[in-house]
Coordinates of C-alpha atoms and ligand atoms in Angstrom, one line a residue:
M1 CA -0.2 0.0 0.1
A2 CA 1.3 3.5 -0.7
V3 CA -0.1 7.0 -0.3
S4 CA 1.5 10.1 -2.2
G5 CA 2.6 13.2 -0.9
I6 CA 4.6 16.6 -2.2
V7 CA 8.4 16.0 -1.6
V8 CA 9.9 18.8 0.2
S9 CA 13.0 17.3 1.4
P10 CA 14.3 14.8 -1.0
G11 CA 15.8 11.2 0.2
I12 CA 14.7 7.6 1.0
A13 CA 13.9 6.8 4.6
F14 CA 13.1 3.0 6.1
G15 CA 11.8 3.1 9.7
K16 CA 8.7 2.7 11.9
A17 CA 5.5 4.9 12.1
I18 CA 5.1 7.2 15.3
H19 CA 1.9 9.2 15.2
I20 CA 2.5 12.8 17.1
N21 CA 0.1 15.4 17.9
L22 CA 1.9 18.6 19.4
H23 CA -0.1 21.1 17.1
H24 CA -2.4 23.2 19.6
S25 CA -5.9 24.5 18.0
K26 CA -6.7 27.9 17.6
V27 CA -8.2 29.5 20.6
D28 CA -11.7 30.1 20.6
Y29 CA -13.0 33.5 22.1
R30 CA -16.4 33.0 22.3
L31 CA -18.1 33.2 25.8
L32 CA -19.0 30.1 27.3
P33 CA -22.1 28.6 27.6
V34 CA -22.9 28.3 31.5
A35 CA -23.2 24.5 31.3
Q36 CA -19.7 24.3 30.6
I37 CA -18.3 26.4 33.0
A38 CA -17.5 23.6 35.3
Q39 CA -15.9 21.4 32.7
E40 CA -13.7 24.6 31.9
C41 CA -12.5 24.9 35.4
E42 CA -11.6 21.0 35.7
K43 CA -10.0 21.1 32.4
V44 CA -7.6 24.2 34.0
S45 CA -6.8 22.0 37.3
K46 CA -6.1 18.9 35.3
A47 CA -3.7 21.0 32.8
I48 CA -1.9 22.5 36.0
I49 CA -1.3 18.9 37.5
F50 CA -0.1 17.5 34.4
L51 CA 2.3 20.4 33.5
S52 CA 3.9 20.6 36.6
Q53 CA 4.4 16.9 36.8
Y54 CA 5.8 17.3 33.5
L55 CA 8.3 20.1 34.7
T56 CA 9.3 18.0 37.8
D57 CA 10.3 15.2 35.4
C58 CA 12.3 17.5 33.3
Q59 CA 14.1 18.6 36.3
Q60 CA 15.5 15.0 37.0
H61 CA 18.0 15.4 34.1
L62 CA 19.1 18.6 35.4
T63 CA 21.8 19.7 37.8
A64 CA 20.1 20.6 41.3
D65 CA 20.5 24.5 41.9
S66 CA 21.5 25.1 38.2
E67 CA 20.1 28.2 36.7
H68 CA 17.6 26.2 34.1
F69 CA 16.6 23.9 37.2
N70 CA 15.8 27.2 39.4
L71 CA 13.8 28.6 36.3
I72 CA 11.7 25.4 36.2
D73 CA 11.2 25.8 39.9
A74 CA 9.9 29.2 39.6
D75 CA 7.7 27.8 37.0
I76 CA 6.1 25.0 39.2
M77 CA 5.8 27.3 42.0
L78 CA 3.8 29.9 39.9
L79 CA 1.6 27.2 38.4
Q80 CA 0.7 25.9 42.0
D81 CA 0.1 29.2 43.5
D82 CA -3.5 29.3 44.9
D83 CA -4.0 33.0 44.0
L84 CA -3.4 31.8 40.3
A85 CA -5.7 29.1 40.4
A86 CA -8.5 31.7 42.0
E87 CA -7.9 34.3 39.5
L88 CA -8.2 31.5 36.6
E89 CA -11.5 30.2 38.3
K90 CA -12.6 34.0 38.3
Y91 CA -12.1 34.5 35.0
I92 CA -14.0 31.1 33.8
T93 CA -16.9 31.4 36.1
R94 CA -17.4 35.2 36.3
F95 CA -16.3 36.2 32.9
R96 CA -17.4 33.1 31.0
F97 CA -14.0 32.7 29.3
S98 CA -12.8 29.4 28.2
A99 CA -9.7 27.9 30.1
E100 CA -7.6 28.6 26.9
V101 CA -8.5 32.7 27.0
S102 CA -8.4 32.8 31.0
I103 CA -5.2 31.3 31.2
E104 CA -3.8 33.7 28.2
R105 CA -5.7 36.9 29.6
V106 CA -4.3 35.9 33.6
F107 CA -0.7 34.9 32.4
A108 CA -0.6 38.5 30.4
Q109 CA -1.5 40.3 33.4
H110 CA 0.7 38.8 35.5
A111 CA 3.7 39.4 33.0
D112 CA 2.8 43.0 32.5
E113 CA 3.0 43.3 36.4
L114 CA 6.4 41.8 36.4
A115 CA 7.3 44.0 33.1
Q116 CA 6.5 47.4 35.1
L117 CA 9.1 46.6 37.8
D118 CA 12.2 48.5 37.2
D119 CA 14.3 45.1 37.9
P120 CA 15.9 43.5 34.9
Y121 CA 15.6 40.2 36.2
M122 CA 12.1 40.7 36.8
A123 CA 11.4 42.2 33.3
N124 CA 12.7 38.9 31.7
R125 CA 10.8 36.6 33.9
S126 CA 7.8 38.2 32.4
N127 CA 8.8 36.7 29.2
D128 CA 8.9 33.3 31.3
V129 CA 5.6 33.9 32.4
I130 CA 4.0 34.4 29.2
C131 CA 5.7 31.3 27.6
L132 CA 4.5 29.3 30.8
G133 CA 1.0 30.2 29.8
K134 CA 1.4 29.5 26.1
R135 CA 2.5 25.8 27.7
L136 CA -0.4 25.7 30.1
M137 CA -2.5 26.2 27.1
A138 CA -1.4 23.5 24.9
A139 CA -1.5 21.3 28.4
V140 CA -5.5 22.2 28.0
N141 CA -5.5 20.3 24.9
G142 CA -3.3 17.6 25.9
T143 CA -0.6 18.5 23.7
L144 CA 2.2 17.9 25.8
L145 CA 1.3 14.1 25.7
W146 CA 4.0 14.1 23.1
D147 CA 6.7 11.8 24.7
V148 CA 10.0 11.8 23.2
S149 CA 11.1 8.6 25.2
K150 CA 8.7 7.1 23.2
L151 CA 10.9 7.9 19.4
T152 CA 12.9 4.8 18.5
E153 CA 16.0 5.3 16.7
N154 CA 14.3 5.0 13.2
A155 CA 11.1 6.9 13.7
I156 CA 9.0 8.2 10.7
L157 CA 6.7 11.0 12.2
L158 CA 3.2 11.1 11.3
A159 CA 1.4 14.4 12.1
E160 CA -1.0 16.8 11.0
D161 CA 1.0 19.5 11.2
L162 CA 3.9 20.9 12.6
T163 CA 4.9 24.4 13.4
P164 CA 8.4 25.7 13.2
A165 CA 8.7 26.0 17.2
E166 CA 7.2 22.7 17.3
F167 CA 10.2 21.2 15.2
A168 CA 12.8 22.8 16.9
T169 CA 11.6 20.7 20.0
I170 CA 12.2 17.2 18.0
P171 CA 15.5 15.2 18.9
L172 CA 16.6 15.1 14.9
N173 CA 19.2 12.1 15.6
K174 CA 16.4 9.8 16.0
I175 CA 14.1 10.8 13.1
K176 CA 14.3 9.2 10.0
G177 CA 11.6 11.0 8.1
I178 CA 8.6 13.3 8.6
V179 CA 4.9 12.7 6.6
L180 CA 2.5 15.6 7.8
K181 CA -1.2 15.9 6.5
T182 CA -0.6 19.6 5.8
G183 CA 1.8 22.2 4.7
G184 CA 3.3 24.0 1.6
L185 CA 6.4 23.6 -0.3
T186 CA 8.0 26.4 1.2
S187 CA 6.6 26.2 4.7
H188 CA 9.1 26.8 6.9
T189 CA 9.0 23.4 8.6
A190 CA 9.5 22.0 5.1
I191 CA 12.6 24.4 5.0
L192 CA 14.0 23.3 8.3
A193 CA 13.5 19.5 7.2
K194 CA 15.5 19.9 3.9
A195 CA 17.8 21.8 5.5
A196 CA 18.2 19.0 8.3
G197 CA 18.6 16.5 5.5
I198 CA 15.5 14.4 7.0
P199 CA 13.1 13.1 4.1
A200 CA 9.9 14.8 4.2
L201 CA 6.6 14.5 2.5
L202 CA 4.0 17.1 3.1
S203 CA 0.2 17.3 2.1
C204 CA 0.0 13.3 2.5
Q205 CA -3.6 12.1 3.6
F206 CA -2.3 8.8 5.4
D207 CA -5.0 8.9 7.8
N208 CA -7.5 6.4 5.7
F209 CA -4.8 3.7 6.1
N210 CA -5.2 3.4 9.9
I211 CA -1.3 3.2 10.2
N212 CA -0.4 1.7 13.6
D213 CA 2.5 3.1 15.7
G214 CA 5.4 0.6 15.0
S215 CA 4.3 -0.5 11.6
P216 CA 7.0 -0.4 8.9
L217 CA 7.4 2.4 6.6
I218 CA 9.4 3.5 3.8
L219 CA 9.2 7.1 2.6
D220 CA 10.2 7.6 -0.9
G221 CA 11.3 11.2 -1.1
I222 CA 12.2 11.2 -4.8
S223 CA 8.7 10.0 -6.0
G224 CA 6.6 11.3 -3.3
E225 CA 5.3 8.2 -1.8
L226 CA 4.9 6.8 1.6
H227 CA 4.9 2.8 1.6
I228 CA 2.9 1.1 4.3
N229 CA 4.1 -2.4 5.2
P230 CA 5.9 -2.8 2.1
T231 CA 6.7 -6.0 0.6
D232 CA 9.8 -7.5 0.3
A233 CA 9.9 -6.8 -3.5
I234 CA 9.3 -3.1 -2.7
S235 CA 11.8 -3.0 -0.1
Q236 CA 14.7 -4.5 -2.2
Q237 CA 14.0 -1.8 -5.0
L238 CA 14.1 1.4 -2.5
Q239 CA 17.1 -0.2 -1.1
L240 CA 18.5 -0.1 -4.5
K241 CA 17.2 3.6 -5.4
S242 CA 18.7 4.7 -2.0
A243 CA 22.0 3.4 -2.7
Q244 CA 22.1 5.0 -6.1
E245 CA 20.8 8.6 -4.7
I246 CA 23.9 8.0 -2.0
Q247 CA 26.3 7.5 -4.6
R248 CA 24.8 10.4 -6.6
R249 CA 25.1 12.5 -3.8
Q250 CA 28.8 11.0 -2.8
A251 CA 29.7 12.2 -6.9
L252 CA 28.7 15.8 -5.9
K253 CA 31.4 16.2 -3.2
Q254 CA 33.7 17.0 -6.2
Y255 CA 32.4 20.5 -6.2
I256 CA 32.9 21.3 -2.8
D257 CA 36.0 23.0 -3.1
Q258 CA 35.5 24.1 -7.0
D259 CA 34.3 28.0 -7.8
S260 CA 30.9 28.6 -8.7
I261 CA 31.6 30.0 -12.3
T262 CA 29.5 28.6 -15.5
Q263 CA 31.5 26.9 -18.2
D264 CA 31.8 30.5 -20.2
G265 CA 33.5 32.1 -17.2
H266 CA 30.2 33.9 -15.3
P267 CA 30.6 34.0 -11.7
V268 CA 27.7 33.2 -9.4
C269 CA 28.6 33.8 -5.7
L270 CA 26.7 30.9 -4.1
L271 CA 25.8 31.3 -0.2
A272 CA 23.9 29.2 2.3
N273 CA 21.0 29.5 4.2
V274 CA 21.2 28.6 8.1
S275 CA 19.0 28.7 11.0
S276 CA 21.6 27.8 13.8
L277 CA 25.0 28.2 15.0
N278 CA 25.4 24.6 14.4
D279 CA 24.3 25.3 10.6
V280 CA 27.0 27.5 10.1
S281 CA 29.7 25.1 11.6
Q282 CA 28.6 23.1 8.9
I283 CA 28.8 25.1 5.7
Q284 CA 32.5 24.4 5.2
D285 CA 31.3 20.8 4.1
A286 CA 28.6 22.4 1.9
G287 CA 30.8 24.4 -0.5
A288 CA 29.4 27.5 0.3
A289 CA 30.9 31.1 -0.1
G290 CA 29.3 32.4 3.3
I291 CA 26.1 32.8 4.8
G292 CA 23.7 34.8 2.6
L293 CA 20.7 34.0 5.4
F294 CA 20.7 33.5 8.9
R295 CA 17.1 33.1 10.1
T296 CA 18.0 34.3 13.5
E297 CA 14.2 34.0 14.8
F298 CA 15.1 30.4 14.9
L299 CA 17.5 30.9 17.5
L300 CA 14.4 32.3 19.6
M301 CA 12.5 28.9 19.0
Q302 CA 13.7 26.6 21.7
V303 CA 14.8 29.3 24.7
D304 CA 13.0 30.2 27.6
S305 CA 13.9 34.1 27.1
V306 CA 15.6 36.0 24.4
P307 CA 19.4 35.8 24.4
D308 CA 20.9 39.4 26.0
E309 CA 23.1 41.4 24.0
K310 CA 26.1 39.8 25.2
Q311 CA 24.7 36.2 24.5
Q312 CA 24.0 37.5 21.0
F313 CA 27.3 38.9 20.5
H314 CA 29.0 35.7 21.5
L315 CA 27.0 33.9 19.2
Y316 CA 27.6 35.6 16.1
C317 CA 31.3 35.9 16.8
D318 CA 31.5 32.2 17.2
A319 CA 29.5 32.0 13.7
L320 CA 32.2 34.6 12.4
H321 CA 35.0 32.5 13.9
S322 CA 33.6 29.2 12.3
L323 CA 33.2 31.2 9.0
N324 CA 36.8 32.3 8.8
G325 CA 36.6 35.3 6.6
K326 CA 33.5 34.5 4.9
V327 CA 30.7 36.7 4.7
L328 CA 27.7 36.3 7.3
T329 CA 24.6 37.7 6.6
I330 CA 22.3 38.1 9.6
R331 CA 18.8 38.9 9.2
T332 CA 17.1 40.6 12.1
F333 CA 14.6 38.5 13.9
D334 CA 11.6 37.7 11.5
I335 CA 8.7 37.1 13.6
G336 CA 5.3 36.7 13.2
A337 CA 3.1 34.8 10.5
D338 CA 4.0 31.2 11.2
K339 CA 6.8 31.7 13.0
E340 CA 5.6 31.7 16.4
I341 CA 7.9 32.3 19.2
P342 CA 7.0 30.6 22.5
C343 CA 9.1 32.7 24.7
L344 CA 7.7 36.3 23.2
S345 CA 4.3 38.1 23.7
Q346 CA 2.4 38.0 20.3
D347 CA -0.9 39.4 20.2
Y348 CA -3.8 37.3 18.7
E349 CA -3.9 38.2 14.7
D350 CA -6.8 37.0 12.3
N351 CA -4.6 37.3 9.6
P352 CA -0.7 36.6 10.9
A353 CA 0.8 36.6 7.5
L354 CA -0.7 40.1 6.8
G355 CA 0.0 41.3 10.8
V356 CA 2.7 42.4 12.6
R357 CA 5.7 40.6 11.3
G358 CA 9.2 40.7 10.5
I359 CA 10.3 44.5 10.4
R360 CA 7.1 45.5 11.7
Y361 CA 7.5 43.2 14.8
S362 CA 11.2 44.6 15.4
L363 CA 9.8 48.1 15.3
Q364 CA 7.2 47.9 17.8
H365 CA 9.5 46.0 20.1
R366 CA 12.2 48.4 20.2
S367 CA 14.3 46.8 22.8
L368 CA 14.6 43.4 21.4
F369 CA 15.4 45.1 18.0
S370 CA 18.1 47.5 19.4
T371 CA 19.6 44.5 21.7
Q372 CA 20.1 42.5 18.7
I373 CA 21.5 45.4 16.2
K374 CA 24.1 46.2 19.3
A375 CA 25.1 42.7 19.1
V376 CA 25.7 42.5 15.4
L377 CA 27.1 46.0 15.3
R378 CA 29.8 44.7 18.1
A379 CA 30.4 41.4 16.2
A380 CA 31.3 43.0 13.0
N381 CA 34.3 44.2 14.5
H382 CA 35.3 40.5 14.2
G383 CA 34.6 39.4 10.6
R384 CA 32.6 40.5 7.5
V385 CA 28.6 41.0 8.6
R386 CA 26.0 42.2 6.4
L387 CA 22.3 43.0 8.3
L388 CA 19.5 42.2 6.5
F389 CA 16.1 43.6 7.6
P390 CA 13.0 41.4 6.9
M391 CA 9.7 42.3 5.0
V392 CA 10.4 45.7 4.3
N393 CA 7.7 47.3 2.2
Q394 CA 8.2 51.2 2.5
I395 CA 10.8 53.8 2.9
E396 CA 9.5 54.8 6.5
E397 CA 10.6 51.2 7.8
L398 CA 13.8 51.7 6.6
E399 CA 14.2 55.0 7.8
Q400 CA 13.3 53.9 11.2
A401 CA 15.4 51.0 11.1
F402 CA 18.5 53.6 10.4
E403 CA 17.6 55.8 13.0
I404 CA 17.7 52.9 15.5
I405 CA 21.1 51.7 14.1
D406 CA 22.3 55.2 14.9
W407 CA 20.6 55.1 18.0
C408 CA 22.6 51.7 19.0
K409 CA 25.8 53.1 17.7
Q410 CA 25.8 56.1 20.1
Q411 CA 25.1 53.8 23.2
L412 CA 28.2 51.5 21.8
I413 CA 30.0 54.7 21.9
E414 CA 29.2 55.7 25.5
E415 CA 29.2 52.4 27.0
E416 CA 32.9 52.1 25.4
K417 CA 32.2 48.9 23.3
G418 CA 33.8 48.8 20.0
F419 CA 31.6 48.0 16.8
G420 CA 32.5 47.5 13.1
E421 CA 31.3 48.3 9.5
I422 CA 28.5 46.7 8.1
N423 CA 26.6 46.3 4.7
I424 CA 23.1 46.5 5.1
G425 CA 20.4 45.1 2.7
I426 CA 16.3 44.2 2.9
M427 CA 14.4 41.3 2.1
V428 CA 12.4 42.1 -0.9
E429 CA 9.3 40.0 -0.3
T430 CA 6.2 42.1 -1.4
P431 CA 5.4 43.5 -4.5
A432 CA 5.3 46.8 -2.7
A433 CA 9.1 46.4 -1.9
I434 CA 9.8 46.2 -5.7
L435 CA 7.7 49.2 -6.6
N436 CA 9.3 51.1 -4.0
L437 CA 13.0 50.1 -4.8
P438 CA 13.8 53.1 -6.6
H439 CA 13.5 55.0 -3.3
L440 CA 14.9 52.3 -1.0
L441 CA 18.2 51.5 -3.0
P442 CA 20.0 54.7 -2.7
Q443 CA 20.2 53.7 1.3
L444 CA 21.3 50.2 0.8
D445 CA 24.2 48.3 0.1
F446 CA 22.3 45.0 -1.0
I447 CA 18.8 43.4 -1.6
S448 CA 17.8 39.6 -0.8
I449 CA 15.0 38.8 -2.8
G450 CA 12.5 36.3 -0.5
S451 CA 10.9 34.5 -3.2
N452 CA 8.9 32.2 -0.4
D453 CA 7.2 35.3 0.5
L454 CA 7.3 37.0 -2.7
T455 CA 5.4 34.0 -4.2
Q456 CA 2.8 34.3 -1.3
Y457 CA 2.1 38.3 -1.4
T458 CA 2.1 38.6 -5.2
L459 CA -0.3 35.5 -6.0
A460 CA -2.3 35.7 -2.8
A461 CA -1.6 32.2 -2.1
D462 CA -0.4 31.2 1.4
R463 CA 3.0 29.6 1.4
G464 CA 2.0 26.8 3.9
N465 CA -1.6 25.6 2.2
P466 CA -1.1 22.2 0.2
E467 CA -4.3 22.9 -1.9
L468 CA -2.4 25.9 -3.7
V469 CA 0.8 24.1 -4.5
K470 CA 0.0 23.3 -8.0
D471 CA -1.8 26.1 -9.6
Y472 CA 0.4 29.0 -7.7
P473 CA 3.7 27.3 -7.9
P474 CA 6.8 29.8 -7.2
V475 CA 7.7 30.2 -10.9
S476 CA 5.0 32.3 -12.7
P477 CA 4.9 34.8 -15.4
A478 CA 4.0 37.2 -12.7
M479 CA 6.9 36.2 -10.4
I480 CA 9.8 36.1 -13.2
K481 CA 8.4 39.6 -14.2
F482 CA 9.1 41.1 -10.5
I483 CA 12.2 39.4 -10.3
K484 CA 13.5 40.6 -13.5
M485 CA 11.8 44.3 -12.3
A486 CA 14.1 44.2 -9.2
V487 CA 17.3 43.0 -11.1
D488 CA 16.7 45.7 -13.6
E489 CA 16.2 48.4 -10.6
C490 CA 19.4 47.4 -8.8
K491 CA 21.7 47.0 -11.7
A492 CA 20.6 50.7 -12.3
H493 CA 21.5 51.6 -8.9
Q494 CA 25.1 49.2 -9.0
T495 CA 23.3 47.5 -6.1
K496 CA 24.2 43.6 -5.7
V497 CA 21.0 41.6 -5.9
C498 CA 20.6 38.0 -3.9
L499 CA 17.7 35.7 -4.2
C500 CA 17.5 33.7 -0.9
G501 CA 14.1 31.8 -1.0
E502 CA 13.6 28.2 -1.8
L503 CA 13.7 29.0 -5.5
A504 CA 17.3 29.3 -5.4
S505 CA 17.4 25.7 -4.1
E506 CA 16.0 24.0 -6.9
P507 CA 18.5 23.2 -9.5
K508 CA 16.5 23.1 -12.6
L509 CA 15.6 26.8 -12.0
I510 CA 19.1 28.0 -11.7
S511 CA 19.5 28.6 -15.3
L512 CA 16.6 31.1 -15.1
L513 CA 17.8 32.7 -12.0
V514 CA 21.2 33.4 -13.3
G515 CA 19.9 34.3 -16.5
L516 CA 17.6 37.1 -15.2
G517 CA 20.8 38.6 -13.6
I518 CA 20.6 37.6 -10.0
D519 CA 24.5 38.2 -8.6
E520 CA 24.1 35.9 -5.6
L521 CA 22.0 32.8 -4.5
S522 CA 21.6 32.0 -1.0
V523 CA 20.3 28.2 -0.7
N524 CA 19.3 25.6 1.6
S525 CA 22.5 23.6 2.6
A526 CA 21.2 20.5 1.5
S527 CA 20.7 21.6 -2.3
L528 CA 23.9 23.4 -2.1
L529 CA 26.1 21.0 -4.5
D530 CA 23.4 20.2 -6.8
V531 CA 23.0 23.9 -7.4
K532 CA 26.6 24.4 -7.6
A533 CA 27.1 21.5 -10.2
T534 CA 24.5 23.2 -12.5
I535 CA 26.1 26.5 -12.5
C536 CA 29.9 24.8 -13.1
N537 CA 28.2 22.5 -16.0
G538 CA 26.1 25.4 -17.5
N539 CA 26.6 28.2 -19.7
Y540 CA 25.7 31.7 -19.0
A541 CA 24.9 32.7 -22.6
Q542 CA 22.1 30.2 -22.6
F543 CA 21.0 31.0 -19.3
T544 CA 20.3 34.5 -20.4
Q545 CA 18.6 33.1 -23.8
Q546 CA 16.2 30.9 -21.6
A547 CA 15.5 33.8 -19.3
Q548 CA 14.5 35.9 -22.1
Q549 CA 12.7 33.5 -23.7
A550 CA 10.7 32.8 -20.0
L551 CA 10.0 36.5 -20.0
T552 CA 7.6 35.8 -23.0
L553 CA 5.6 33.3 -21.7
S554 CA 2.0 33.5 -20.6
H555 CA 1.3 30.1 -19.0
I556 CA 2.7 28.2 -16.0
D557 CA 2.9 24.9 -18.1
Q558 CA 4.9 26.7 -20.8
L559 CA 7.4 27.8 -18.1
N560 CA 7.8 24.2 -16.9
E561 CA 8.1 23.1 -20.3
L562 CA 10.9 25.3 -20.8
L563 CA 12.4 24.4 -17.5
N564 CA 12.3 20.8 -17.6
Ligands
PEP601 C1 11.6 33.8 2.0 O1 10.5 34.5 2.2 O2 11.6 33.8 0.7 C2 12.4 34.0 3.0 C3 13.7 33.6 2.5 O3 12.4 34.2 4.2 P1 11.5 33.0 5.1 O4 11.4 31.8 4.4 O5 12.1 32.9 6.3 O6 10.3 33.5 5.2
MG602 MG1 10.3 35.6 4.0

């Protein structure tokens, strides 16, 4: 038996099924029917017991009196506080809010009170309280029932969906493959799975097959099929296919130290996308000329509080150290949309993808933003740093960001801390950003086209929605025209143009992108050698010819035909 899905991370995985259900449901803000009040109160009490027990279990693995141990202790004490329980009960019985809404409000109020205190330790604790509230809300839904100990060494995870923050909690060394019912080609979980080299299939309706935990599975992340209880014949066939793929990848290693330059001598700077310090340390093996996109918001997904300036400074310096003179492009925290950060307070939004995200979030949370910028400026004393702002649409946002950079420099001078020169760029992710480029470019050293979001906002097609993958692909006539417009505007201003969305990780699209005039590609590290091989074996004159032809086409099918 086999069920198909969309391949977002290639490879073949052999393993056993494990169902997980981490995903919490949307909060329901309607008032409770009176008959449901007692039930909601009980839900909260049970969740408190459950979460306290879970946290106590977590402490078993920590050294008593370590900072982490004490932070968990503080969480347990708060959960077991009688006043908190009484407050929660009041919100449910008197105001008729659901268990989740009551938790959200009570914890937000408590966090606000802490944040008002002058003590910086307490202000930090305010973030912890928000984070604890979120975990308690999840516990109401039973979503902490996910038990990592249940994982065997060769698990293939089956889940409805995984948020990037949830992905960050998975011990990847135990995972052979990931199969999700939802998700689109450029959803962040897809990008993370690919970067981790874990074969993944999205939009796979495995539910109809009643797969039991422990059932043997083979995930064929080349043809896009999940085989359930495979026969010996299928197993052998896929073992062979897997061996061939491993051999193919082995052969690609010849490109690691080669320059990324076409047969007719056109160089294309090939950089890597990363989301952790660990990823940075691995780029040497990937054959990249540096980092074109460090998605720093992923640093926040697994921590209880935001690293302070000193911690971030050390982290960026460590990254520069392992890059050994190569460029590091640090994107400021791109918070919002599907990137929910457990340790930060993010208000509920009906349309988060169109809400307070990217630079908008940063400009509204200046202390978070300036702490990061100060750390980046200081790190720039120790290597080649470029700073990249996500989701900039208009000049006002850029002007405010520059004011904050100036303010940070002034602070660093007063604090007698050194800082270095940085190049500054923006992610171009919306049609407005492209149309505003003539005003934005005079202030910039480079731009980076975020094709994942640019596709989403150009075609009004949610990048995480599997229903839209086929009809609204990343390469369409409108997208090509927008990329060309951005490139032409950059050439007129002699500004470097990079593309760092997943388009750049698709070998068959490289000729088009390079032909359109993109100077730099920043690529998912799993695809880097494939992309480099395409450049090294290609011909720039043919690339430009293909791009010219692509610009004349009206239909997606025609484009696919040209590119295949
Ligand atoms: C993009 O939108 O193309 C991009 C690179 O940013 P992210 O995928 O992190 O939104
Ligand atoms: Mg983006």
